Amino acid sequence: MSRIAPALTPTLAAALVLMCAPARAAWDLNLPPPVTPMAAQILDLHNLILWICVVIFIGVFGVMFYSTFAHRKSRGHRAAQFSHNTRLEILWSVIPAVILVVMAVPSTLTLIEMEDTTRSDLSVKITGYQWFWEYEYMDSGYSFYSRLSTPREQIENRAAKGEHYLLEVDNELVLPVGKKVRFVLTANDVIHAWWVPKLGIKKDAIPGYVSEMWAVIEKEGVYRGQCAELCGKDHGFMPIVVRAVPAAEFEAWLGERAASAANITETVTLDPGATVSDVDPTVTVGG
Amino acid sequence: MSAAGHYYVPHSSHWPIVATVGLFSMGLGFAMTLHHLAAGPWLMGAAGGVLVFMMFGWFGAVIGESEGGHYNRDVDMSFRMCMGWFIFSEVMFFGAFFGALFYARALAVPWLADNDLLWFGYEGGWPTAGPGGEEFIGADRADVAPGQFSTIGAWGIPLLNTALLLASSVTVTIAHWALQNNQRGKLLFWLAVTVLLGALFLFYQAVEYVHAYSELGLTLGTGVYGATFFMLTGFHGLHVTIGAVILFIIWLRCLRGHFKPDHHFAFEAGAWYWHFVDTVWVGLFIFVYVL
Amino acid sequence: MASIDTTVSHDNHAQPYGIMRWLTTTNHKDIGTMYLVFSLLMLLVGGLMALLIRAELFEPGLQVLDPARFNQMTTMHALVMIFGAVMPGFVGFANWQVPLMIGAPDMALPRLNNFSFWILPFAFTLLLGSLLTADGGPASGWTLYAPLSVQGGMGVDMTIFAIHMMGVSSILGAINIIVTIFNLRAPGMTLMKMPLFVWTWLITAFLLIAVMPVLAGAVTMLLTDRHFGTAFFDPGGGGDPVMFQHIFWFFGHPEVYIMILPAFGIISQIIPTFARKPLFGYDSMVFATAAIAFLSFAVWAHHMFTVGMPLAGELYFMYATMLIAVPTGVKIFNWVATMWRGAMTFETPMLFAVSVVFLFTIGGLSGLMLAIVPADFQYHDTYFVVAHFHYVLFSGAVMAMMGGAYYWLPKWTGHRYNETLGKWHFWLTAVFFNITFFPQHFLGLAGMPRRIPDYALQFTEFNMVSTIGAFGLGIAQLLFVYIVVRCIMGGARADARVWEGAEGLEWTLPSPPPAHTFTTPPKIA
Ligand code: HEA
Ligand code: HEA
Ligand code: CUA
Ligand SMILES: [Cu+2]
């Protein structure tokens, strides 16, 4: 019996897993394709570190598995009795240290660049609330709220789920392509985090404090993300949608919105107890 | 009776489980009290009773064994190490609050002061009740302007209290010498002085708190200054109280003729604890009051 | 050094029996057993919560738990596993093994030992009881970040007091272990002759005493912010929510090494036994353990790279964190070198030990990736992190404990467990563990945040795989319970020296050892 355990279990398990593989499968194995230079750098860095780790791993466990097969008692191997080898021990402390330095250099360079929020073309203030976002174009003062727009029925399995289930909002954040956008983050109640994977930026929005980050979006498109810090009941239901458009189109859009917003007085009350389901997503300023 | 070479292993004891029930009831009772459940305070009271009962019982058993001559040098050494590491854990507990003080002063407040987007006009500095200070202080007090409070000067009562505690560290050491030289009368006198100095310290601390609350507008709710001030001095005061109670009980035991010149770990443990409390105070005096 | 004196108990009554025996016992073997049973129970409770989480995450949409309950389950799962399963489990091993390995008559402070244990069931009653309150249990994750944890009802306060109690338990337990090791070693058992398990526990105990009080301080500040008007974490009062994180992680990072160092110790006992070869690089093992512990105090903010620290802070914490790979690597290499040219057999304990080395390293390497700040901006708070820490926690800490249990069960019970079933348990666990958690790396990279009850459609496939794995893993653990219970009830008799290659004082005693062992200290050459 004990002989078949090693062979049988993986087979069984694989069969189980395959049985459930659905028709339309998304088996993505790596970070999503980047659309900003920093996200691209992160992806490169990630790949570099990952492959170094894989090589180390294969090296170390190649040796170990060779040993577990070759140095078995059942194959008549007799145990050697050595227990020290100073030269070896120094070597395997120094080599990892060197590898670490190799990793640290590109990481440091990328980080320094990422933290440099100066010389931006425009600034957007992002405020996290339980459980939605507020965006303010700081130069024009135009602001609006952005909430989940997935209907409750889909979440409660009473309706078929749409393509962008849980990753869709009533008011998207519109940004210009090719400009350095500085984000200024804060929050109103608890800590949230603003994250759009393809832009390669994530930062906490902390009540009473501001943090900053930046992005230059190089490709037009719609980019989706989510709140990435546990912020209470509906943490899983405060998505982020960024629409990147050509600069001219952006200017036109912003001008029009800012003008019409000036005529509307804000009527939204922020009920702290409000949740996805009971805030009417249509009652937002500028929506 | 045991010879010097025997390590004493007690058979079994019901005191730990009594202690646990006490702790559990205290926690549950406190949580209930905080949420205004009527049974809460009763449960806490009962738990307090259980804990006091347990301490008499448990420590009584240990004292009985000790006086009965069951403890050899190794047991004594175990107790010593135990007390030493326990005090280390206490140091780390205070460390958390000192850490909060340093962090708030050195980082958080300056960041808030620099933050013109959210807290325009807030200057920072120390002491401070924070940029939203008005919500905290003086809201219901006519004589204190919003956002205003005063701190307790270092060179009045705090300095006096420093002197009291430092003196008490000396007196407890004198008492220790007396014990080692088998001078009972001297021992009782100087130990009593130590306890009294501790009590005096607590008295002045209470005066200071009343002054802070009633005249200075300085309360637990006075922003991060009030929070760190009262939590640090408050926990210290609690430890002085515990230390004084320990020393008082030691004094009673001395009265009964307990302890030998070369065998008096309980006395030393009390004294160590007292020195520790004293050292923490010096830290407090410097970082909370003077600087 | 002393022989042992049990002539007088404080009340001079006869030994109690029945439940009172367990409630009042001062014997390190009894207490060790209770710790281990408690730990296993908590593994099942925490595992059941994990299964609820995984059931909810089987497919998109809300099915099993509403979002509030889901958050409570996540929080509770972690608290139960960390403070209920892993830490008490290791203390149980220490209780049984430390006195046996250093030739001591018992733990140094037996009554305190009883207290340390019995706090736990009560603390967990308080903790789990919070789920029954009107507003439910804590829902802010096990990290209890303010100001989210300032919200919430009585359950949060019960959690705070439960944590205080667990802190008392851990601190007293750790003090006891340190004192035992320093004070009760048999003559000739010098520090550098101690088995590595004893060494790792000595250092772990130091870490515990150093950081549990800090956690107590953190939750105390939380309590006063919640109820007594302090402003530690309130920016309006000049406080800072991030300050909570600093204090928490000053505890939290050493805490993760508290959960792995004793596992390293167990592995370091098992591998030489089944390789029939002395541990390679004993001195450097000791040194590396100390180095890991030392560094663990200086890297805490790597959990907080996204809070917007100054650049210098981020760089410092990145470098310091990366540095831990060096001493940890030394350990891995030493284990491999111990196996090298040994004469290996693969009984269940060895299977677990080898797979811990292998799987822990996966978790360690993903930890190293997390330390790279720019990349961590992508990984942080995603399932990549969840995958990382289950590799170090489950396949590091928990599987090491299982290996240790198989290794010492024959010694403790006097019976051999069923080797065939043991191997089955191992293979099921190892395989289903990987099915559960390996896909979570991909989920994290693809952008799935952690702590969400519902997710976008592109995450469905891997979540299904993970859930299936989790249920398989759960069933495998029921087999473990069966094997352990069977072994306690009976089975082939075990000799004193259970394993052919086993070295050390505990193997000189009969299996099972009598209630009082080393009543006069053994001589160590
Ligand atoms: C037992 C528990 C345990 C252990 C041992 C570790 C070990 C490590 N952890 Fe992990 N960690 C956790 C438990 C643990 N962690 C938990 C619970 C969390 C999440 C908490 C929460 O948020 O809820 C976490 C989160 C966490 C983060 C935060 C992620 C985030 O939230 O964004 C980071 C970041 O740096 C990190 C890093 C590391 C590193 C560098 C190690 C190192 O110690 C690993 C060292 C080991 C190796 C590197 C492998 C072996 C070495 C070699 C083979 C040598 C050669 C290698 C090289 C030269 C690369 N961990
Ligand atoms: C030592 C620690 C430890 C251990 C052992 C585990 C074990 C497991 N964990 Fe745990 N986990 C954490 C520590 C641990 N975890 C931490 C710290 C977090 C972070 C929490 C936070 O975000 O705050 C976390 C979070 C976490 C999440 C993310 C939740 C979220 O972000 O919302 C998930 C999801 O898959 C998960 C799954 C599992 C699974 C499937 C197991 C399995 O290995 C469990 C296997 C065991 C069993 C399944 C039990 C035995 C079987 C039964 C009981 C069967 C039923 C029996 C009967 C009905 C009779 N864990
Ligand atoms: Cu907002 Cu999570
Ligand atoms: Cu860490």
mmCIF file of C-alpha atoms and ligand atoms in Angstrom, chain A residues 230, chain C residues 43-48 50-51 53-54 57 70-71 74-75 77-79 81-82 85-86 140-143 259 383 386 389-390 393-394 397-398 433 436-437 440 449-453 466 470-471 473-475 477-478, ligand 2:
data_model
loop_
_atom_site.group_PDB
_atom_site.id
_atom_site.type_symbol
_atom_site.label_atom_id
_atom_site.label_comp_id
_atom_site.label_asym_id
_atom_site.label_seq_id
_atom_site.Cartn_x
_atom_site.Cartn_y
_atom_site.Cartn_z
ATOM 1 C CA LEU A 230 -9.228 45.592 3.699
ATOM 2 C CA LEU C 43 -6.012 23.153 13.474
ATOM 3 C CA LEU C 44 -9.365 21.532 12.806
ATOM 4 C CA VAL C 45 -11.341 24.593 13.896
ATOM 5 C CA GLY C 46 -9.160 26.979 11.912
ATOM 6 C CA GLY C 47 -9.204 24.554 9.015
ATOM 7 C CA LEU C 48 -12.967 24.407 9.066
ATOM 8 C CA ALA C 50 -10.560 27.957 5.897
ATOM 9 C CA LEU C 51 -12.921 25.524 4.217
ATOM 10 C CA ILE C 53 -13.600 30.660 3.037
ATOM 11 C CA ARG C 54 -12.637 28.361 0.205
ATOM 12 C CA LEU C 57 -14.458 31.453 -3.165
ATOM 13 C CA PHE C 70 -16.499 36.400 5.369
ATOM 14 C CA ASN C 71 -14.200 39.013 6.859
ATOM 15 C CA THR C 74 -10.647 35.376 7.452
ATOM 16 C CA THR C 75 -9.689 37.143 10.654
ATOM 17 C CA HIS C 77 -9.038 31.634 10.668
ATOM 18 C CA ALA C 78 -5.707 33.385 10.969
ATOM 19 C CA LEU C 79 -5.936 34.086 14.691
ATOM 20 C CA MET C 81 -4.197 29.037 13.251
ATOM 21 C CA ILE C 82 -1.430 31.299 14.515
ATOM 22 C CA ALA C 85 -2.595 25.791 16.266
ATOM 23 C CA VAL C 86 0.994 26.743 15.561
ATOM 24 C CA SER C 140 -10.359 43.650 10.249
ATOM 25 C CA GLY C 141 -8.034 40.791 9.374
ATOM 26 C CA TRP C 142 -5.680 39.240 11.891
ATOM 27 C CA THR C 143 -3.551 42.371 11.597
ATOM 28 C CA MET C 259 6.403 30.183 14.001
ATOM 29 C CA TYR C 383 -3.142 36.215 -3.280
ATOM 30 C CA VAL C 386 -1.450 34.511 0.661
ATOM 31 C CA PHE C 389 2.700 32.718 3.759
ATOM 32 C CA HIS C 390 0.861 29.448 3.440
ATOM 33 C CA LEU C 393 3.269 28.461 7.501
ATOM 34 C CA PHE C 394 1.541 25.313 6.371
ATOM 35 C CA ALA C 397 5.464 25.173 10.371
ATOM 36 C CA VAL C 398 2.479 22.807 10.287
ATOM 37 C CA PHE C 433 -1.374 21.401 -0.252
ATOM 38 C CA THR C 436 -4.507 24.499 -2.896
ATOM 39 C CA PHE C 437 -1.823 27.093 -2.731
ATOM 40 C CA GLN C 440 -2.765 31.295 -5.595
ATOM 41 C CA PRO C 449 -6.746 41.081 -3.981
ATOM 42 C CA ARG C 450 -6.833 39.146 -0.732
ATOM 43 C CA ARG C 451 -9.640 39.390 1.811
ATOM 44 C CA ILE C 452 -12.445 39.590 -0.745
ATOM 45 C CA PRO C 453 -15.538 37.376 -0.628
ATOM 46 C CA SER C 466 -7.618 25.935 -4.980
ATOM 47 C CA ALA C 470 -8.376 22.698 0.214
ATOM 48 C CA PHE C 471 -11.107 20.120 0.668
ATOM 49 C CA LEU C 473 -6.232 18.780 2.258
ATOM 50 C CA GLY C 474 -8.955 18.831 4.892
ATOM 51 C CA ILE C 475 -9.841 15.185 4.371
ATOM 52 C CA GLN C 477 -6.036 15.850 8.025
ATOM 53 C CA LEU C 478 -8.904 13.680 9.212
HETATM 54 C C1 HEA D 2 -0.415 28.658 10.506
HETATM 55 C C2 HEA D 2 -1.234 29.363 9.907
HETATM 56 C C3 HEA D 2 -2.214 28.964 8.851
HETATM 57 C C4 HEA D 2 -2.618 27.718 8.412
HETATM 58 C C5 HEA D 2 -2.193 26.355 8.889
HETATM 59 C C6 HEA D 2 -3.579 27.949 7.367
HETATM 60 C C7 HEA D 2 -4.239 26.935 6.661
HETATM 61 C C8 HEA D 2 -5.102 27.161 5.601
HETATM 62 N N1 HEA D 2 -5.489 28.384 5.106
HETATM 63 FE FE1 HEA D 2 -4.948 30.195 5.849
HETATM 64 N N2 HEA D 2 -4.395 32.018 6.555
HETATM 65 C C9 HEA D 2 -3.484 32.266 7.538
HETATM 66 C C10 HEA D 2 -2.784 31.311 8.252
HETATM 67 C C11 HEA D 2 -2.924 29.944 8.088
HETATM 68 N N3 HEA D 2 -3.737 29.306 7.194
HETATM 69 C C12 HEA D 2 -3.323 33.676 7.736
HETATM 70 C C13 HEA D 2 -2.371 34.347 8.730
HETATM 71 C C14 HEA D 2 -4.177 34.299 6.838
HETATM 72 C C15 HEA D 2 -4.370 35.799 6.633
HETATM 73 C C16 HEA D 2 -5.621 36.263 7.287
HETATM 74 C C17 HEA D 2 -5.885 37.697 7.019
HETATM 75 O O1 HEA D 2 -5.935 38.103 5.864
HETATM 76 O O2 HEA D 2 -6.025 38.434 8.005
HETATM 77 C C18 HEA D 2 -4.830 33.235 6.101
HETATM 78 C C19 HEA D 2 -5.747 33.449 5.081
HETATM 79 C C20 HEA D 2 -6.225 32.457 4.249
HETATM 80 C C21 HEA D 2 -6.937 32.703 3.040
HETATM 81 C C22 HEA D 2 -7.222 34.064 2.442
HETATM 82 C C23 HEA D 2 -8.468 34.622 2.980
HETATM 83 C C24 HEA D 2 -8.725 35.982 2.483
HETATM 84 O O3 HEA D 2 -7.793 36.684 2.091
HETATM 85 O O4 HEA D 2 -9.897 36.348 2.503
HETATM 86 C C25 HEA D 2 -7.273 31.479 2.505
HETATM 87 C C26 HEA D 2 -8.004 31.273 1.250
HETATM 88 O O5 HEA D 2 -7.857 30.341 0.613
HETATM 89 C C27 HEA D 2 -6.751 30.477 3.404
HETATM 90 C C28 HEA D 2 -6.886 29.104 3.228
HETATM 91 C C29 HEA D 2 -6.297 28.156 4.050
HETATM 92 C C30 HEA D 2 -6.457 26.730 3.853
HETATM 93 C C31 HEA D 2 -7.287 26.086 2.784
HETATM 94 C C32 HEA D 2 -5.714 26.127 4.836
HETATM 95 C C33 HEA D 2 -5.552 24.627 5.018
HETATM 96 O O6 HEA D 2 -4.209 24.326 5.089
HETATM 97 C C34 HEA D 2 -6.275 24.109 6.202
HETATM 98 C C35 HEA D 2 -6.233 22.604 6.229
HETATM 99 C C36 HEA D 2 -6.900 22.021 7.430
HETATM 100 C C37 HEA D 2 -8.181 21.658 7.496
HETATM 101 C C38 HEA D 2 -9.066 21.839 6.339
HETATM 102 C C39 HEA D 2 -8.734 21.163 8.782
HETATM 103 C C40 HEA D 2 -9.006 19.681 8.897
HETATM 104 C C41 HEA D 2 -10.221 19.206 8.240
HETATM 105 C C42 HEA D 2 -11.465 19.363 8.657
HETATM 106 C C43 HEA D 2 -11.779 20.192 9.855
HETATM 107 C C44 HEA D 2 -12.512 18.776 7.867
HETATM 108 C C45 HEA D 2 -13.854 18.992 8.365
HETATM 109 C C46 HEA D 2 -14.165 18.017 9.397
HETATM 110 C C47 HEA D 2 -15.372 17.755 9.817
HETATM 111 C C48 HEA D 2 -16.534 18.481 9.279
HETATM 112 C C49 HEA D 2 -15.573 16.725 10.857
HETATM 113 N N4 HEA D 2 -6.122 31.103 4.452
#
